[in-house]
Coordinates of C-alpha atoms in Angstrom, one line a residue:
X23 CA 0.0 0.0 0.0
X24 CA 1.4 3.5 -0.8
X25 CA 2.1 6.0 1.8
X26 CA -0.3 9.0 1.6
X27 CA 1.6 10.9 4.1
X28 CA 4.7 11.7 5.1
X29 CA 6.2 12.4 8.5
X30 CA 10.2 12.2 8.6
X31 CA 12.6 11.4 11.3
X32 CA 16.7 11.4 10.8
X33 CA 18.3 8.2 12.7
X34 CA 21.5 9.0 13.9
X35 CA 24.3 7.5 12.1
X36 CA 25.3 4.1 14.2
X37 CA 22.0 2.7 13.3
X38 CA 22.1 -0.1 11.3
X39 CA 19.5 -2.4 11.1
X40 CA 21.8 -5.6 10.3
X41 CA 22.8 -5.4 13.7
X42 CA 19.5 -5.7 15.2
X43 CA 17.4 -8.5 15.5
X44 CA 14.3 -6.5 14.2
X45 CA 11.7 -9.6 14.3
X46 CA 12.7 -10.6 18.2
X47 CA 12.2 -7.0 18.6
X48 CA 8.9 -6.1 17.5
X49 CA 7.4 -9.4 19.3
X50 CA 8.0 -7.7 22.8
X51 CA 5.3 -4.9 21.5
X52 CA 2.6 -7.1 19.9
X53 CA -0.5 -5.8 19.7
X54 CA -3.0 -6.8 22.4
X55 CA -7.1 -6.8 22.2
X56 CA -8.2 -3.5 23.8
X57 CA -9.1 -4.7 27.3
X58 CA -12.6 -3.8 29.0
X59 CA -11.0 -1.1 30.9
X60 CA -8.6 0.4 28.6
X61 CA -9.4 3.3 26.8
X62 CA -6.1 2.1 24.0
X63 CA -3.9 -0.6 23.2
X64 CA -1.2 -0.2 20.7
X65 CA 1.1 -2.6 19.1
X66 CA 3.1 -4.2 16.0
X67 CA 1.2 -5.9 13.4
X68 CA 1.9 -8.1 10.2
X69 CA 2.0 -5.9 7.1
X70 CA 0.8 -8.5 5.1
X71 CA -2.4 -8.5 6.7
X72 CA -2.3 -12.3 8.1
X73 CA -2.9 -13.8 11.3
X74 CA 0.5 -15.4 13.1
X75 CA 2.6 -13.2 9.7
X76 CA 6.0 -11.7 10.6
X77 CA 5.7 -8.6 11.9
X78 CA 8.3 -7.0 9.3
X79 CA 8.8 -7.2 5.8
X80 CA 12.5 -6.2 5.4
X81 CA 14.7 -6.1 2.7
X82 CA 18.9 -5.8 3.1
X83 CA 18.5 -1.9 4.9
X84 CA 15.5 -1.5 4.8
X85 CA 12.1 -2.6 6.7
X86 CA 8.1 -1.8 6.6
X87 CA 6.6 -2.1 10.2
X88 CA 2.9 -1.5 11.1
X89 CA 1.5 0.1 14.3
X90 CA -2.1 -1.3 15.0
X91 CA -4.1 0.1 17.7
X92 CA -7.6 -0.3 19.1
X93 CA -9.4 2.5 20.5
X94 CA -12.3 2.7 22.4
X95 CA -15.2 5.2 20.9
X96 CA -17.0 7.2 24.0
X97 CA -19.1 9.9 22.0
X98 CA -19.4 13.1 24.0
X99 CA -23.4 13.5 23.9
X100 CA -23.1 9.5 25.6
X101 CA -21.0 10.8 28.4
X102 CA -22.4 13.5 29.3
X103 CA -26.1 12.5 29.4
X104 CA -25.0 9.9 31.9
X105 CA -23.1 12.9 33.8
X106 CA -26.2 14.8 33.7
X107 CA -28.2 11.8 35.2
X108 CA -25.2 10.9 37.9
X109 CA -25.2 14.9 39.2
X110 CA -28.9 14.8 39.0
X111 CA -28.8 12.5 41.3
X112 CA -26.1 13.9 43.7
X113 CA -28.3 17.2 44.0
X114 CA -31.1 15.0 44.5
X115 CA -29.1 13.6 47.9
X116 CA -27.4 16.0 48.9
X117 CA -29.1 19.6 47.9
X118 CA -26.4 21.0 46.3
X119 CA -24.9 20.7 43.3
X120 CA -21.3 18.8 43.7
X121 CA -17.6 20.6 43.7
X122 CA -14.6 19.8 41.2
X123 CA -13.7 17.0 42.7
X124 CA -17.0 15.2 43.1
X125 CA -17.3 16.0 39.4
X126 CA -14.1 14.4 38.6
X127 CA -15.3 11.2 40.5
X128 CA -18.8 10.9 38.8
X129 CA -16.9 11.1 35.4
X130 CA -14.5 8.4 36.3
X131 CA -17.5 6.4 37.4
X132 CA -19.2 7.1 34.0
X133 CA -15.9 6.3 32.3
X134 CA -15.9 2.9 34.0
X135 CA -19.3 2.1 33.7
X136 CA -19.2 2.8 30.1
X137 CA -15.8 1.3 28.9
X138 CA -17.0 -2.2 28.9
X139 CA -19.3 -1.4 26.7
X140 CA -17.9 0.9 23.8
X141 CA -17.4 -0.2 20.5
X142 CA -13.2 -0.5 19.6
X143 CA -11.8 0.9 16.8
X144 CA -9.3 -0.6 14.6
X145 CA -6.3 1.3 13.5
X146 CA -2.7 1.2 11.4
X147 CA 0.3 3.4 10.7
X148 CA 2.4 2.1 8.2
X149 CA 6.4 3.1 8.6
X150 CA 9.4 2.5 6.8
X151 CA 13.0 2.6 7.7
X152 CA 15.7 3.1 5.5
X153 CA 19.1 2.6 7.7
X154 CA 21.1 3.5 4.5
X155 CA 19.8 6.8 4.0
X156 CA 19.4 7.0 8.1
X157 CA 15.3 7.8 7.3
X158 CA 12.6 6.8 9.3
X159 CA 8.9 7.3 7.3
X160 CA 6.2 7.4 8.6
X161 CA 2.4 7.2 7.5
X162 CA 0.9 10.1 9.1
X163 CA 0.4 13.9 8.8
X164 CA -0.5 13.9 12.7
X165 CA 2.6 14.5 14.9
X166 CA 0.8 12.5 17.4
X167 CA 0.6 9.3 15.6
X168 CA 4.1 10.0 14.1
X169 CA 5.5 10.2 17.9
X170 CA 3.1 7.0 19.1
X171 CA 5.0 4.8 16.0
X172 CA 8.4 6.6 17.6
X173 CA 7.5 5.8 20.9
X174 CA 6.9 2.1 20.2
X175 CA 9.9 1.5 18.0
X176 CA 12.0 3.1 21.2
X177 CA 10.0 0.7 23.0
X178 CA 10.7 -2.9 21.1
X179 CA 14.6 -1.6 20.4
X180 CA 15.1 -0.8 23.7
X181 CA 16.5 3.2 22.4
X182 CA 16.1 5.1 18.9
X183 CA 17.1 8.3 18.5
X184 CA 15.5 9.8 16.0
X185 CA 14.8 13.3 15.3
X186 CA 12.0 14.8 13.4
X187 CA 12.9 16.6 10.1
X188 CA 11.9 20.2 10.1
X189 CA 11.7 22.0 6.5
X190 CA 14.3 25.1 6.6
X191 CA 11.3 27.0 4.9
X192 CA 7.4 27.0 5.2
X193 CA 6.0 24.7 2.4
X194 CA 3.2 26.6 1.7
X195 CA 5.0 29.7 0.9
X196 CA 7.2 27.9 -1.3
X197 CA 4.0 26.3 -3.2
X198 CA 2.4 29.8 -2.8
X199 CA 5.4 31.2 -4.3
X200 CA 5.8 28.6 -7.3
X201 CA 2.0 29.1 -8.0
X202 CA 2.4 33.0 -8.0
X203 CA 5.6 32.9 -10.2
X204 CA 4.8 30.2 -12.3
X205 CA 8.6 28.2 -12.2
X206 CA 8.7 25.6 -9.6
X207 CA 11.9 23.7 -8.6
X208 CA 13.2 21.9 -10.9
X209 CA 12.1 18.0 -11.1
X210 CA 8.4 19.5 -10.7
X211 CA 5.9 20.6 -12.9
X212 CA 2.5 23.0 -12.6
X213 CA -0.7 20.9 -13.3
X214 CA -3.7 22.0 -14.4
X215 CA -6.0 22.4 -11.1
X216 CA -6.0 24.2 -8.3
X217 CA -8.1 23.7 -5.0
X218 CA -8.1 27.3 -3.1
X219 CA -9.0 27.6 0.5
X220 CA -9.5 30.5 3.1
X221 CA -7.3 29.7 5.8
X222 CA -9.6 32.0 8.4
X223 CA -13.0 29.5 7.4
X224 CA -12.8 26.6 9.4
X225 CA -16.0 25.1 7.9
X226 CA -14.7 24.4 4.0

């Protein structure tokens, strides 16, 4: 499957992944059902898609790994109907309305009594790493999912330090700029449509 996103990290340059045992790693951070209480669980998964697959697909320097994860869906309106009822109730008692922290504790007690019962949804983040030109890819516009990939990785191999790749310029001036000027870098060309937004509307 092609990567529709790209988030970049620079591994340092003692990385190699010949030296490490990638498969042995990757089984200590499997990915485990999403237990009744948990609101995620995150974990490697087989890129090809099968049950009991390798966890890796690598090739001499280079390796595809996929983060799964299974998240449990709480809507807002869901949770705080039941807050409603639970402090309902609490005035009901006690004639007053309850502080901070007795809010806090009803909506721990609607977390937990709710949990159990959520629908859990399914999720992947494809990365690549490429030891040989010291990249790590990773499938994912969101800096968040980006980091949780990071965060796993560092987790099975015990330490990676990667760094995220920031552009020395802001890509959408530069786009801006080849739009306005009509000459983009060389290696790219101009099509023939344009989608324009207002960044101050929020709603298109």
């Amino acid at each position: 499957m092609w990567f529709k996103n790209l988030s970049l990290y620079r591994l340092p340059k003692d990385f190699a992944l010949v030296s490490v045992d990638l498969e042995q790693a990757l089984q200590r951070v499997p990915l485990k059902p999403c237990g009744p209480l948990e609101l995620l669980s995150e974990g490697f998964v087989s890129p090809f898609r099968q049950q009991d697959a390798v966890l890796s697909h690598a090739s001499v320097r280079a390796a595809l790994v996929v983060l799964g994860s299974e998240a449990k869906v709480l809507p807002g309106p869901v949770i705080r109907r039941e807050m409603s009822s639970k402090i309902q109730r609490h005035i009901d008692k006690t004639g007053r309305p309850p502080g901070k922290k007795a809010r806090d504790q009803i909506k721990d007690e609607v977390l937990q009594d709710l949990l159990p019962r959520a629908f859990v949804r399914p999720g992947q983040t494809q990365a690549f790493v490429d030891d040989e030109a010291r990249w790590l890819v990773v499938d994912s516009s969101s800096d968040k999912v980006a980091e949780a990939v990071l965060s796993r990785l560092r987790e099975a191999l015990g330490s990676l330090a990667a760094e995220p790749v920031a552009a020395a310029e802001s890509v959408s001036a530069v786009l801006t700029d080849w739009l306005l000027q009509g000459n983009p870098s060389h290696g790219f060309a101009l099509g023939n449509e344009v989608e324009l937004k207002d960044p101050l509307d929020t709603k298109s």
